[in-house]
Short mmCIF file of C-alpha atoms and ligand atoms in Angstrom, two decimals:
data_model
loop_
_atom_site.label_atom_id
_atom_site.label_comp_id
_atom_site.label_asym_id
_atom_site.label_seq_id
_atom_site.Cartn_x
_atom_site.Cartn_y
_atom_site.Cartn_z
CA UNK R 1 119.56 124.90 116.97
CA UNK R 2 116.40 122.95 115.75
CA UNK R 3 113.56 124.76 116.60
CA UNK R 4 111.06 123.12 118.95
CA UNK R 5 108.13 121.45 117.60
CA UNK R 6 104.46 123.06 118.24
CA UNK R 7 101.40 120.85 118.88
CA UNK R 8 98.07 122.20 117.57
CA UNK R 9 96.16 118.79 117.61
CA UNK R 10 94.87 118.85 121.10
CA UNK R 11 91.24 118.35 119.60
CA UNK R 12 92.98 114.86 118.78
CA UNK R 13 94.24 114.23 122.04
CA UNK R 14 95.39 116.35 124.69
CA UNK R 15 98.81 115.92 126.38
CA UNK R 16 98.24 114.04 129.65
CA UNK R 17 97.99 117.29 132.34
CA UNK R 18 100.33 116.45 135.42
CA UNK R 19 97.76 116.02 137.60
CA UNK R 20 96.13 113.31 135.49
CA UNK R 21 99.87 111.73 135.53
CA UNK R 22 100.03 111.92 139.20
CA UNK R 23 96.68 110.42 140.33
CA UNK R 24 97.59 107.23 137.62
CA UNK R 25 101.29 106.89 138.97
CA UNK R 26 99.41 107.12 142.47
CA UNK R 27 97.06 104.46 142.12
CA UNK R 28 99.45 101.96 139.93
CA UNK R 29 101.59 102.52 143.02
CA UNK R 30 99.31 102.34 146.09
CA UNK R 31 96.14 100.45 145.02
CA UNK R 32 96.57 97.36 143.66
CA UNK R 33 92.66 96.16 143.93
CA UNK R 34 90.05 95.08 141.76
CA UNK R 35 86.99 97.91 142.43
CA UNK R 36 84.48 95.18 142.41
CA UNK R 37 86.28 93.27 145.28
CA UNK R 38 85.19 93.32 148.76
CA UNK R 39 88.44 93.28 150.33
CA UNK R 40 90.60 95.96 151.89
CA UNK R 41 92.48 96.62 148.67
CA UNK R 42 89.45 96.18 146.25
CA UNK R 43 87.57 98.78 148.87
CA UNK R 44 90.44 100.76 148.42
CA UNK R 45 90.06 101.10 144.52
CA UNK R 46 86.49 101.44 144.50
CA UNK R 47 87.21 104.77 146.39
CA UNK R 48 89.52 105.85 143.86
CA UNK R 49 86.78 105.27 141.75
CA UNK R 50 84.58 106.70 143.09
CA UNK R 51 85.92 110.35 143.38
CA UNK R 52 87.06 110.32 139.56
CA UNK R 53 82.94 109.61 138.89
CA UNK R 54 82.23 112.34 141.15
CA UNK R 55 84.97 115.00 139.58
CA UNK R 56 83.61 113.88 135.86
CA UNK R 57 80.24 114.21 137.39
CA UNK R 58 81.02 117.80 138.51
CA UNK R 59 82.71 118.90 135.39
CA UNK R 60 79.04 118.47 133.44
CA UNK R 61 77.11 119.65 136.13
CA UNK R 62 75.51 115.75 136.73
CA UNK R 63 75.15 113.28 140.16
CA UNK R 64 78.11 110.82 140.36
CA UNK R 65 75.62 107.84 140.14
CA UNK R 66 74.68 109.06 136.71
CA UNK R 67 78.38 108.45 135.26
CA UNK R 68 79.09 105.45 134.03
CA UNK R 69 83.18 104.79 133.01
CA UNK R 70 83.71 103.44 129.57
CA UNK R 71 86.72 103.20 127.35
CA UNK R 72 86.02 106.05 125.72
CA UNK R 73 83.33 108.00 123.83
CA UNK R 74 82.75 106.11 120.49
CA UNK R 75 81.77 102.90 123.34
CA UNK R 76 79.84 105.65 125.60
CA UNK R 77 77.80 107.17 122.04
CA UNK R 78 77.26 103.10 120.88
CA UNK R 79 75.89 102.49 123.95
CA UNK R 80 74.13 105.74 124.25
CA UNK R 81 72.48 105.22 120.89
CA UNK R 82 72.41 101.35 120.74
CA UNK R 83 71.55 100.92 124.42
CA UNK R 84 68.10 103.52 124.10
CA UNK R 85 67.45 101.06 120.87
CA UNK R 86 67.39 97.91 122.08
CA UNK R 87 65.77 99.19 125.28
CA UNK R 88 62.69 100.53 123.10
CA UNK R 89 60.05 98.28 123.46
CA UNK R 90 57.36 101.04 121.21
CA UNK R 91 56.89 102.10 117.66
CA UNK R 92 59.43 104.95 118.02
CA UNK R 93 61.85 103.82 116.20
CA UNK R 94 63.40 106.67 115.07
CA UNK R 95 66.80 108.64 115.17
CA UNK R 96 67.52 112.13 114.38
CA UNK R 97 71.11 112.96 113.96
CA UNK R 98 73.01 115.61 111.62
CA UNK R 99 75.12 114.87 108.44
CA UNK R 100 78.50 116.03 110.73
CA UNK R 101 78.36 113.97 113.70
CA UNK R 102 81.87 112.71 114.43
CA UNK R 103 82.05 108.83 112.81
CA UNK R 104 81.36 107.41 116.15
CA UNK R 105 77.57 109.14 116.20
CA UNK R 106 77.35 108.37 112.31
CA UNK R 107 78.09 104.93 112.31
CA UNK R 108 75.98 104.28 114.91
CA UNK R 109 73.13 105.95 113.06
CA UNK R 110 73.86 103.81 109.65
CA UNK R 111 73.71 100.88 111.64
CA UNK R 112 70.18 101.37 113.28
CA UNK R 113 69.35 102.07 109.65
CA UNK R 114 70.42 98.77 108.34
CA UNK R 115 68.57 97.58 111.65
CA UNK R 116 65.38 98.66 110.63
CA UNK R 117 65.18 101.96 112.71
CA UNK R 118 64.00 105.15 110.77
CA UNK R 119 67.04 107.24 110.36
CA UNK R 120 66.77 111.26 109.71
CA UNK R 121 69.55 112.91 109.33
CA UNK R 122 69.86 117.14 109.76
CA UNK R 123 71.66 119.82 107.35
CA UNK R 124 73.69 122.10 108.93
CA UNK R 125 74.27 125.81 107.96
CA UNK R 126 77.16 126.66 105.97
CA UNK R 127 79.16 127.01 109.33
CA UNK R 128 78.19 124.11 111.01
CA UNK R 129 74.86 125.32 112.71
CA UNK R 130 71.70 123.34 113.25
CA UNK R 131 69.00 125.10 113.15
CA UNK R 132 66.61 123.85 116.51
CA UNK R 133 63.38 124.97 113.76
CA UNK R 134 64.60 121.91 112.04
CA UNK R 135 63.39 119.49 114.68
CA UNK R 136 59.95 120.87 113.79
CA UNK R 137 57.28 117.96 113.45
CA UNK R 138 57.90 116.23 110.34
CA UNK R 139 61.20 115.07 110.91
CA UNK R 140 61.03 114.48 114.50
CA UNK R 141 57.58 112.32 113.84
CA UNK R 142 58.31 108.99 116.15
CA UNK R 143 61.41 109.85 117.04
CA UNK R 144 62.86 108.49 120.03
CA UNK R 145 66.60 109.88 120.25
CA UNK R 146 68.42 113.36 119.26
CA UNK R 147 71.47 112.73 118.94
CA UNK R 148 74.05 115.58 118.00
CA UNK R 149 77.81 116.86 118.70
CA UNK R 150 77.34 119.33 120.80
CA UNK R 151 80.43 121.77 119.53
CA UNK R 152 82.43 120.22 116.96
CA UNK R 153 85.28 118.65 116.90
CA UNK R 154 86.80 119.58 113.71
CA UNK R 155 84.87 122.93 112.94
CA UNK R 156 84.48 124.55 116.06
CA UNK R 157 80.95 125.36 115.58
CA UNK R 158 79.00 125.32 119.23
CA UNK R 159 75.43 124.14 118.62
CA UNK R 160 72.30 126.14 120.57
CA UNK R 161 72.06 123.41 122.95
CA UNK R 162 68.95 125.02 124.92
CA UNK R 163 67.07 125.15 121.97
CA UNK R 164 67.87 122.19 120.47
CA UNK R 165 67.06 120.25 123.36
CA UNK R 166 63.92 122.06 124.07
CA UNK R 167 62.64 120.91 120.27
CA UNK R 168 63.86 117.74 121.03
CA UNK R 169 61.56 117.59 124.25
CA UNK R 170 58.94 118.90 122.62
CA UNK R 171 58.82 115.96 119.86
CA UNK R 172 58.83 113.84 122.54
CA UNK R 173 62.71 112.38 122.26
CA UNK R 174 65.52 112.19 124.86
CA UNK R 175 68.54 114.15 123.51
CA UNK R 176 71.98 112.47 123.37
CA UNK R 177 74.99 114.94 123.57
CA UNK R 178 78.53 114.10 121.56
CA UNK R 179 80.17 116.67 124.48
CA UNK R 180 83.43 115.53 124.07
CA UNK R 181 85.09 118.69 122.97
CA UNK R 182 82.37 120.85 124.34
CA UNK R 183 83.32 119.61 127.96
CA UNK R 184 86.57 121.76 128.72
CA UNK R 185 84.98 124.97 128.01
CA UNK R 186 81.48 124.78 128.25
CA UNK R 187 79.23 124.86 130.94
CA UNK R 188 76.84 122.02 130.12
CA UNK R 189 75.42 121.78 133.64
CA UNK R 190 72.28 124.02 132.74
CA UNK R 191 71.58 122.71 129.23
CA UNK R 192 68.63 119.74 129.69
CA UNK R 193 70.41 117.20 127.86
CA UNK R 194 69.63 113.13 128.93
CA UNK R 195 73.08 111.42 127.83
CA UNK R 196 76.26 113.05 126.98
CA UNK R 197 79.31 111.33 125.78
CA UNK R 198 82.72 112.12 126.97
CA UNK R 199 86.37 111.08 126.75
CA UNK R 200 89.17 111.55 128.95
CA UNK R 201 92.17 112.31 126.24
CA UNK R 202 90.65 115.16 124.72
CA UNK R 203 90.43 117.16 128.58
CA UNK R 204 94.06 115.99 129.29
CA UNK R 205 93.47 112.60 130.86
CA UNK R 206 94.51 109.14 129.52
CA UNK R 207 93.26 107.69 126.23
CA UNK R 208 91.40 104.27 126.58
CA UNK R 209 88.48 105.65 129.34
CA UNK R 210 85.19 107.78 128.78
CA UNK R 211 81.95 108.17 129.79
CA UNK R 212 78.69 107.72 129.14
CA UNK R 213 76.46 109.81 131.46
CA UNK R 214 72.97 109.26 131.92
CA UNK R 215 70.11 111.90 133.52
CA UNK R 216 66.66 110.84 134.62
CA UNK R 217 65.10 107.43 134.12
CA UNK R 218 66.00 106.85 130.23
CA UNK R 219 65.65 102.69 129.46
CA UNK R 220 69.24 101.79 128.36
CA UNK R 221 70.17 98.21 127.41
CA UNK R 222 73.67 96.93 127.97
CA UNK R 223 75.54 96.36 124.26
CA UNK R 224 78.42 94.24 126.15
CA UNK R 225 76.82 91.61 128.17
CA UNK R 226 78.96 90.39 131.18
CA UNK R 227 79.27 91.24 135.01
CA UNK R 228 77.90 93.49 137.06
CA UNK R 229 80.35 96.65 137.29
CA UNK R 230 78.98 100.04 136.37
CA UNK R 231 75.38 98.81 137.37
CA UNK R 232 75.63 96.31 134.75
CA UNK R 233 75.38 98.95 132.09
CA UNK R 234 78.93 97.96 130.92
CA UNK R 235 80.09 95.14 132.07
CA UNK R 236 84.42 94.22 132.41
CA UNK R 237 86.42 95.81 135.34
CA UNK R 238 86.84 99.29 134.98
CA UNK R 239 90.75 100.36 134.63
CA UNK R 240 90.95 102.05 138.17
CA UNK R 241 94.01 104.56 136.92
CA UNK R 242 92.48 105.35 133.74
CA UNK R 243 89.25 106.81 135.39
CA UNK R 244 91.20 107.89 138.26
CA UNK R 245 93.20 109.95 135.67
CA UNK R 246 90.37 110.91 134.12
CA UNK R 247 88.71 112.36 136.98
CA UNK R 248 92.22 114.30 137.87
CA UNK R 249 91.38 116.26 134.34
CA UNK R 250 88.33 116.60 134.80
CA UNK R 251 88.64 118.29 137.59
CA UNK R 252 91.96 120.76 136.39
CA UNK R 253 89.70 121.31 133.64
CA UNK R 254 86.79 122.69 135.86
CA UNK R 255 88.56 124.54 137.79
CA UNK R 256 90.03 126.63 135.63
CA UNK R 257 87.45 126.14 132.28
CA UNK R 258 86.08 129.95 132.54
CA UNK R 259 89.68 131.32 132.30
CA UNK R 260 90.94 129.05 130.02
CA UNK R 261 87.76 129.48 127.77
CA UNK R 262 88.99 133.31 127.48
CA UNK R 263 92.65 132.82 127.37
CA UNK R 264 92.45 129.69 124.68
CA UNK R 265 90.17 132.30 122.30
CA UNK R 266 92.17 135.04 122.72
CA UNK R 267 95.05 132.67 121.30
CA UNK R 268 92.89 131.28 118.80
CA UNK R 269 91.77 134.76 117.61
CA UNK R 270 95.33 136.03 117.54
CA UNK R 271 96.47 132.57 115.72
CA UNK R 272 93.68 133.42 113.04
CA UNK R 273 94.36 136.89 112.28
CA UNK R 274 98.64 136.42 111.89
CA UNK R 275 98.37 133.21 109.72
CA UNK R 276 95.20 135.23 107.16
CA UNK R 277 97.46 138.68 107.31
CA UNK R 278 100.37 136.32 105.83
CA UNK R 279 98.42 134.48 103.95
CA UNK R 280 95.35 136.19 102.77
CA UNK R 281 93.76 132.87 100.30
CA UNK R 282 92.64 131.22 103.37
CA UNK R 283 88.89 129.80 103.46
CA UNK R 284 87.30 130.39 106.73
CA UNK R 285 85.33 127.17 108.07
CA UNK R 286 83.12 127.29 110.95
CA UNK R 287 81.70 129.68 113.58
CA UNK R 288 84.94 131.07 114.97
CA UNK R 289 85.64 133.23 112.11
CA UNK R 290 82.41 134.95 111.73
CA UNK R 291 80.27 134.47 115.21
CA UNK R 292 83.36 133.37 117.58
CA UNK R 293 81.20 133.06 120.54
CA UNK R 294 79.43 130.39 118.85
CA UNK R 295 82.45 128.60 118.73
CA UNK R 296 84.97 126.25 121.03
CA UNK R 297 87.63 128.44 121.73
CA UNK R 298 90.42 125.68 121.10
CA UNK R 299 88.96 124.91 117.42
CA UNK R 300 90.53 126.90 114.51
CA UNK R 301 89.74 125.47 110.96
CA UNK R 302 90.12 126.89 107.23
CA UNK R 303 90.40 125.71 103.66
CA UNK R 304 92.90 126.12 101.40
CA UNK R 305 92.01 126.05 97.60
CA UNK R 306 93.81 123.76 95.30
CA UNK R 307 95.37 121.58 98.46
CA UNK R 308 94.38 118.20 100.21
CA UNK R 309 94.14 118.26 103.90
CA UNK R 310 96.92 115.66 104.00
CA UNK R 311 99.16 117.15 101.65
CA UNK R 312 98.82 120.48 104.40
CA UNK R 313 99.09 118.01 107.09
CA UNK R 314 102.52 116.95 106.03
CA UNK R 315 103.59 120.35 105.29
CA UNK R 316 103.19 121.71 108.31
CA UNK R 317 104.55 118.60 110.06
CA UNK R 318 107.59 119.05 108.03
CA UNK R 319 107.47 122.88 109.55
CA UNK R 320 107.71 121.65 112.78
CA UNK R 321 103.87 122.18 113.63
CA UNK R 322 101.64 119.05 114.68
CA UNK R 323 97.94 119.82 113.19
CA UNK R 324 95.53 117.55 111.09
CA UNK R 325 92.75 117.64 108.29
CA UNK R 326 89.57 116.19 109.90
CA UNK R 327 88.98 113.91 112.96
CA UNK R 328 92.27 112.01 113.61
CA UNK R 329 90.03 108.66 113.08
CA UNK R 330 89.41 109.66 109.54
CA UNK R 331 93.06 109.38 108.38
CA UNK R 332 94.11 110.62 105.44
CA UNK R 333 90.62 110.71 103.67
CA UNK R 334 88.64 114.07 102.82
CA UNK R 335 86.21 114.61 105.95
CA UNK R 336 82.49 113.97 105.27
CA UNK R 337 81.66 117.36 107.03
CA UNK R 338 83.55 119.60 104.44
CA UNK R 339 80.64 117.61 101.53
CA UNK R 340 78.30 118.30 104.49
CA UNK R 341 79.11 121.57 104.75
CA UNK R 342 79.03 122.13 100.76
CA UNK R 343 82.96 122.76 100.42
CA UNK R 344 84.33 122.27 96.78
CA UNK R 345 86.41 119.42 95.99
CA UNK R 346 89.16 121.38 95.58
CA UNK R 347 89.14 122.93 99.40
CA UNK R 348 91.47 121.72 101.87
CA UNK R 349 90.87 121.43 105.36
CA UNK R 350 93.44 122.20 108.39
CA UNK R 351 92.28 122.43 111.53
CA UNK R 352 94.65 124.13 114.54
CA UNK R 353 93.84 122.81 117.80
CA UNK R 354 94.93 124.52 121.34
CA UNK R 355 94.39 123.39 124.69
CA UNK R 356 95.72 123.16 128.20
CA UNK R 357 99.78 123.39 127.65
CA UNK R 358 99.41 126.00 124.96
CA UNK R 359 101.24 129.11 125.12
CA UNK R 360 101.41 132.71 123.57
CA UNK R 361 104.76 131.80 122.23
CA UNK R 362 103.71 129.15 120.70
CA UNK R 363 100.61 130.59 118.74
CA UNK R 364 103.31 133.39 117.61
CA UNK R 365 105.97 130.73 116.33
CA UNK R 366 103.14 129.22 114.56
CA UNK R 367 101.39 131.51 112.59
CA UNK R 368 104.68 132.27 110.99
CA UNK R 369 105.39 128.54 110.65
CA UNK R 370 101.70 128.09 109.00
CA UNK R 371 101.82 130.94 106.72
CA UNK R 372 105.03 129.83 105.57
CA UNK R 373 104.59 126.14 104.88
CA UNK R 374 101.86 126.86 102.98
CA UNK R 375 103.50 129.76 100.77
CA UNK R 376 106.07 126.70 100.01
CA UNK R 377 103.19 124.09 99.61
CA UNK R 378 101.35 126.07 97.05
CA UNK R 379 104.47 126.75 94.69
CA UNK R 380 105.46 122.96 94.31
CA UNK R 381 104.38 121.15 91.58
CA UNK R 382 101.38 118.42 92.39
CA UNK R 383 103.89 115.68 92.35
CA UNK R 384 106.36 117.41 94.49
CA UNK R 385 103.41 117.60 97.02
CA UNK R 386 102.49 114.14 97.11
CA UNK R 387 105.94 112.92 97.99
CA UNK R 388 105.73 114.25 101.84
CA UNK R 389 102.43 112.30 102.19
CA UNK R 390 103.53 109.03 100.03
CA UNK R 391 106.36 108.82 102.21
CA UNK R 392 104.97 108.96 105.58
CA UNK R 393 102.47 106.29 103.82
CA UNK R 394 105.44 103.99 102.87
CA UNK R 395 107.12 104.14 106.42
CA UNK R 396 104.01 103.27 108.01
CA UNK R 397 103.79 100.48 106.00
CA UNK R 398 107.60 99.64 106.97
CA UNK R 399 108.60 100.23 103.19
CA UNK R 400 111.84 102.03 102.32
CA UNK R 401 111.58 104.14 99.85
CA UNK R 402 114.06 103.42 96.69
CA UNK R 403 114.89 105.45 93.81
CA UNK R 404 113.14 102.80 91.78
CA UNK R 405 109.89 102.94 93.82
CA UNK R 406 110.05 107.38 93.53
CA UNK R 407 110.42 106.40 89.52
CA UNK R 408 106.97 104.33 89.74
CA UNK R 409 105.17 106.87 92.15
CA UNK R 410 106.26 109.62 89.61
CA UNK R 411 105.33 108.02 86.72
CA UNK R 412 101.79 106.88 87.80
CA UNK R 413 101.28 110.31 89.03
CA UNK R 414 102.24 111.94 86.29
CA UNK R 415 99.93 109.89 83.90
CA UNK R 416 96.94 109.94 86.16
CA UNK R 417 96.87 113.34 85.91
CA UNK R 418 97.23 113.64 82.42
CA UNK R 419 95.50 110.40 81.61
CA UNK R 420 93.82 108.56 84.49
CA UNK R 421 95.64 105.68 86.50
CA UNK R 422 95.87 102.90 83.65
CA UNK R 423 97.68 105.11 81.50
CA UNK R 424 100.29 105.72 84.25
CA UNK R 425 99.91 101.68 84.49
CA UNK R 426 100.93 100.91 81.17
CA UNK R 427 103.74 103.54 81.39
CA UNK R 428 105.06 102.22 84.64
CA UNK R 429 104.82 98.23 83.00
CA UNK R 430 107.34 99.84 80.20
CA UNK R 431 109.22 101.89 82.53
CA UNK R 432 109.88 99.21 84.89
CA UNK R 433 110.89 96.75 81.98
CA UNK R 434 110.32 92.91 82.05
CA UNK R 435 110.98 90.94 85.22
CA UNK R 436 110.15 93.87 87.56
CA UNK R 437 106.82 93.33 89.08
CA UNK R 438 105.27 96.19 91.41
CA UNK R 439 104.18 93.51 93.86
CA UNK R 440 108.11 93.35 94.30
CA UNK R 441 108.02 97.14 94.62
CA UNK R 442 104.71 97.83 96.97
CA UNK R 443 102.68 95.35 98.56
CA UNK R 444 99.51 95.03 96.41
CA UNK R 445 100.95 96.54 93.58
CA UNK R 446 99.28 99.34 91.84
CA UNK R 447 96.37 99.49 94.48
CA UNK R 448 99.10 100.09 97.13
CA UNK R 449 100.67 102.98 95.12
CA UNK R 450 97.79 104.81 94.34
CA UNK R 451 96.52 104.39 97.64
CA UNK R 452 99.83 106.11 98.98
CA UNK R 453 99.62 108.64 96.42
CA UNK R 454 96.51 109.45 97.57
CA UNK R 455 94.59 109.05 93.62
CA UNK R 456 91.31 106.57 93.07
CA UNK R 457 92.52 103.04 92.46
CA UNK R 458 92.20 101.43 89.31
CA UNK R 459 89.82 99.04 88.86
CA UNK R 460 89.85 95.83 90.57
CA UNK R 461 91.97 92.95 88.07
CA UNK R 462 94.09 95.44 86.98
CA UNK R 463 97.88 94.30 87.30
CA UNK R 464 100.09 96.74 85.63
CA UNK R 465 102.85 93.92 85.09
CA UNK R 466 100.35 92.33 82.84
CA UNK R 467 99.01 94.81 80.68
N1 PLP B 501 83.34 112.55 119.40
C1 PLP B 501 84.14 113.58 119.12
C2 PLP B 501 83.54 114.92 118.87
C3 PLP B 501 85.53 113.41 119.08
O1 PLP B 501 86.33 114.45 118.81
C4 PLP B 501 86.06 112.11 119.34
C5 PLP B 501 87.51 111.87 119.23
O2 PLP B 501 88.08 111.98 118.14
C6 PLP B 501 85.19 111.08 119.64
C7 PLP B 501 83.84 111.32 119.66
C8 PLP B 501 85.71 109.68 119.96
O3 PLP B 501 86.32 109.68 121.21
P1 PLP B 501 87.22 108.45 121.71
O4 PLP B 501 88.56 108.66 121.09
O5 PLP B 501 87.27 108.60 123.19
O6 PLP B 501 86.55 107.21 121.29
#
């Protein structure tokens, strides 16, 4: 019998808890309203509404009125960081942020750059820490906004959130909190942060909702411009279900966050110390190896020299274990935080993520699983690597795979690692022989190919076919 598969990716997105299920299914049966209508059934939905801001509320320790539902928390950090930039009417123009804020924080940041706003951004420590003596008066001179992930999402590491926000305060800023992972197990209630971002899938609720919540009197502008739901802060209806859902994890997740915050690291220590007894090479990344109460308890993350993240990805899928490499929205690409962090080149990053539906049994099938796929991983030859990866690359793209097109991945492989891409080009063009062009073969032709491979692209103009 196949054996079942294991999901360690709940730092991607959490399977929907039952009660989350249950309040959705409820209100797609029962309240059929708009929440901003005045009639019985839009009354009806507002009070649906109005409980899931009050259980989000509770969950970080904030009043209901200071939630405000969003679809998720790259919209809640955009308008968190956009909205206290347009509302700045002063000379502070200036954001400090860290080099390993997830992209939605980071992009954010770049943008205020190219809009003129004085962007600093902080080193961490080699496991993810900021130190709050960093926020001393040089680069906090101006600044308006702190923003920073409050425990990370693909490390672990848990930030000193008193501190931080106390240096923040004292340069003057507000402090913006990425909380999204931080908010199942951490209680958030006491630190004195002014906005906090959150999202519903990663706590067990439904993808497509979030929050942005907002303490004190902070000017915000509106990004979206439109009606007046959510106090005109962000306009468009709010998805009843999704919030209500939301709220429904929210609130399983409170309830039970000090327990689960011991059982999930008890699993996460027991998950790290049977996958390094198998498999001894492993890099430890982040704070849960060395200081694990400075750590999320669901959040286990190492390197493996001489491997790619998504060549370990597909490994372990192919084991039967669901894990990933760096935030699911950076796809296959190396993750800016293992540069920020000062991780070789040649260091691969897995990250095992635990959460709600986890079990002991499951940790113990998987270390065995782990150790073992990458035992396998690390005796195939490069190529042999690549082909898990390429493959799931070529279905996505709704290609299927031929000998003819394995012949041209090999052979462009092959070369670029003895030669660089062109080489493997000019082989391929002979290989292939006249009348076979690899636009036939993969869409854009050689950019495609190496793409899927996962090696640089050759430079633009270059069509093997012709050469
Ligand atoms: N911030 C962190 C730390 C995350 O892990 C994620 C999700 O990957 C996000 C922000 C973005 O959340 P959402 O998917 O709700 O936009």
């Amino acid at each position: 019998m196949k054996s079942p598969r294991l999901y360690l990716d709940h730092a991607a997105t959490s399977p929907l808890r039952p009660e989350a299920r249950q309040a959705m299914e409820r209100c797609w049966t029962c309240t059929p309203g708009n929440a901003a209508s005045a009639h019985v059934e839009g009354r009806a939905a507002r009070a649906v509404l109005e409980r899931a801001r009050a259980q989000v509320a509770a969950l970080v320790g904030a009043r209901p009125e200071e939630v405000y539902f969003t679809s998720g928390a790259t919209e809640a950090t955009n308008l968190a960081l956009r909205g206290a930039a347009q509302a700045r009417r002063d000379a502070r123009r200036h954001l400090v942020s860290t080099r390993i804020e997830h992209a939605a924080g980071l992009r954010v940041a770049e943008s205020l750059a190219c809009a003129g706003w004085k962007v600093t951004l902080l080193e961490s420590d080699a496991t993810g820490r900021i130190d709050p003596r960093s926020l001393s008066q040089d680069p906090m001179r101006n600044a308006a906004l702190v923003s920073v992930i409050a425990a990370h999402n693909e490390i672990g590491t848990v930030q000193p959130l008193g501190d931080l926000a106390a240096a923040a305060h004292a340069g003057g800023a507000a402090l913006h909190l990425d909380a999204v992972q931080a908010a199942s197990s951490m209680d958030l209630g006491e630190v004195p942060w002014d906005l906090l971002s959150l999202s519903g899938h990663k706590l067990g609720g439904p993808q497509g909702v979030g929050a942005l919540v907002v303490r004190g009197s902070l000017p915000l502008a509106p990004v979206l411009v439109g009606g007046t739901q959510e106090s005109g802060l962000r306009p468009g209806t709010v998805p009843v279900a999704l919030a209500a859902g939301f709220g429904a994890a929210a609130e399983a997740a409170f309830a039970r966050r000090e327990s689960e915050a011991h059982r999930l690291s008890a699993l996460r220590d027991r998950l790290a110390g049977a996958i390094r007894e198998r498999f001894p090479r492993l890099v430890p990344l982040g704070a849960s190896w060395t200081r694990p109460g400075s750590a999320l308890p669901h959040v286990l993350a190492f390197g493996v020299d001489d491997a790619r993240g998504d060549e370990l990805v597909g490994a372990l899928d192919e084991a039967g274990v669901a894990a990933s490499s760096a935030a699911a929205c950076t796809g296959s690409a190396r993750s800016h935080v293992l540069d920020a962090l000062g991780v070789p080149e040649h260091v691969g990053m897995l990250r095992l993520s635990l959460g709600w539906s986890t079990t002991a049994v499951e940790i113990d099938a998987a270390a065995g699983r782990v150790a073992e796929a990458l035992s396998r991983l690390l005796a195939m030859t490069p190529f042999e690597r690549r082909r898990r990866p390429f493959a799931t690359r070529a279905a996505e793209a709704g290609v299927a795979l031929t000998p003819l097109h394995w012949e041209a991945a090999e052979a462009v492989f092959t070369f670029h690692m003895q030669k660089g891409v062109l080489p493997g080009a000019r082989h391929l063009a002979r290989a292939l022989g006249p009348g076979v062009e690899l636009e036939s073969l993969f869409p854009k032709g050689l950019a495609t190919l190496a793409a899927w491979l996962g090696i640089p692209a050759p430079d633009r103009g270059c069509r093997p076919h012709a050469v």
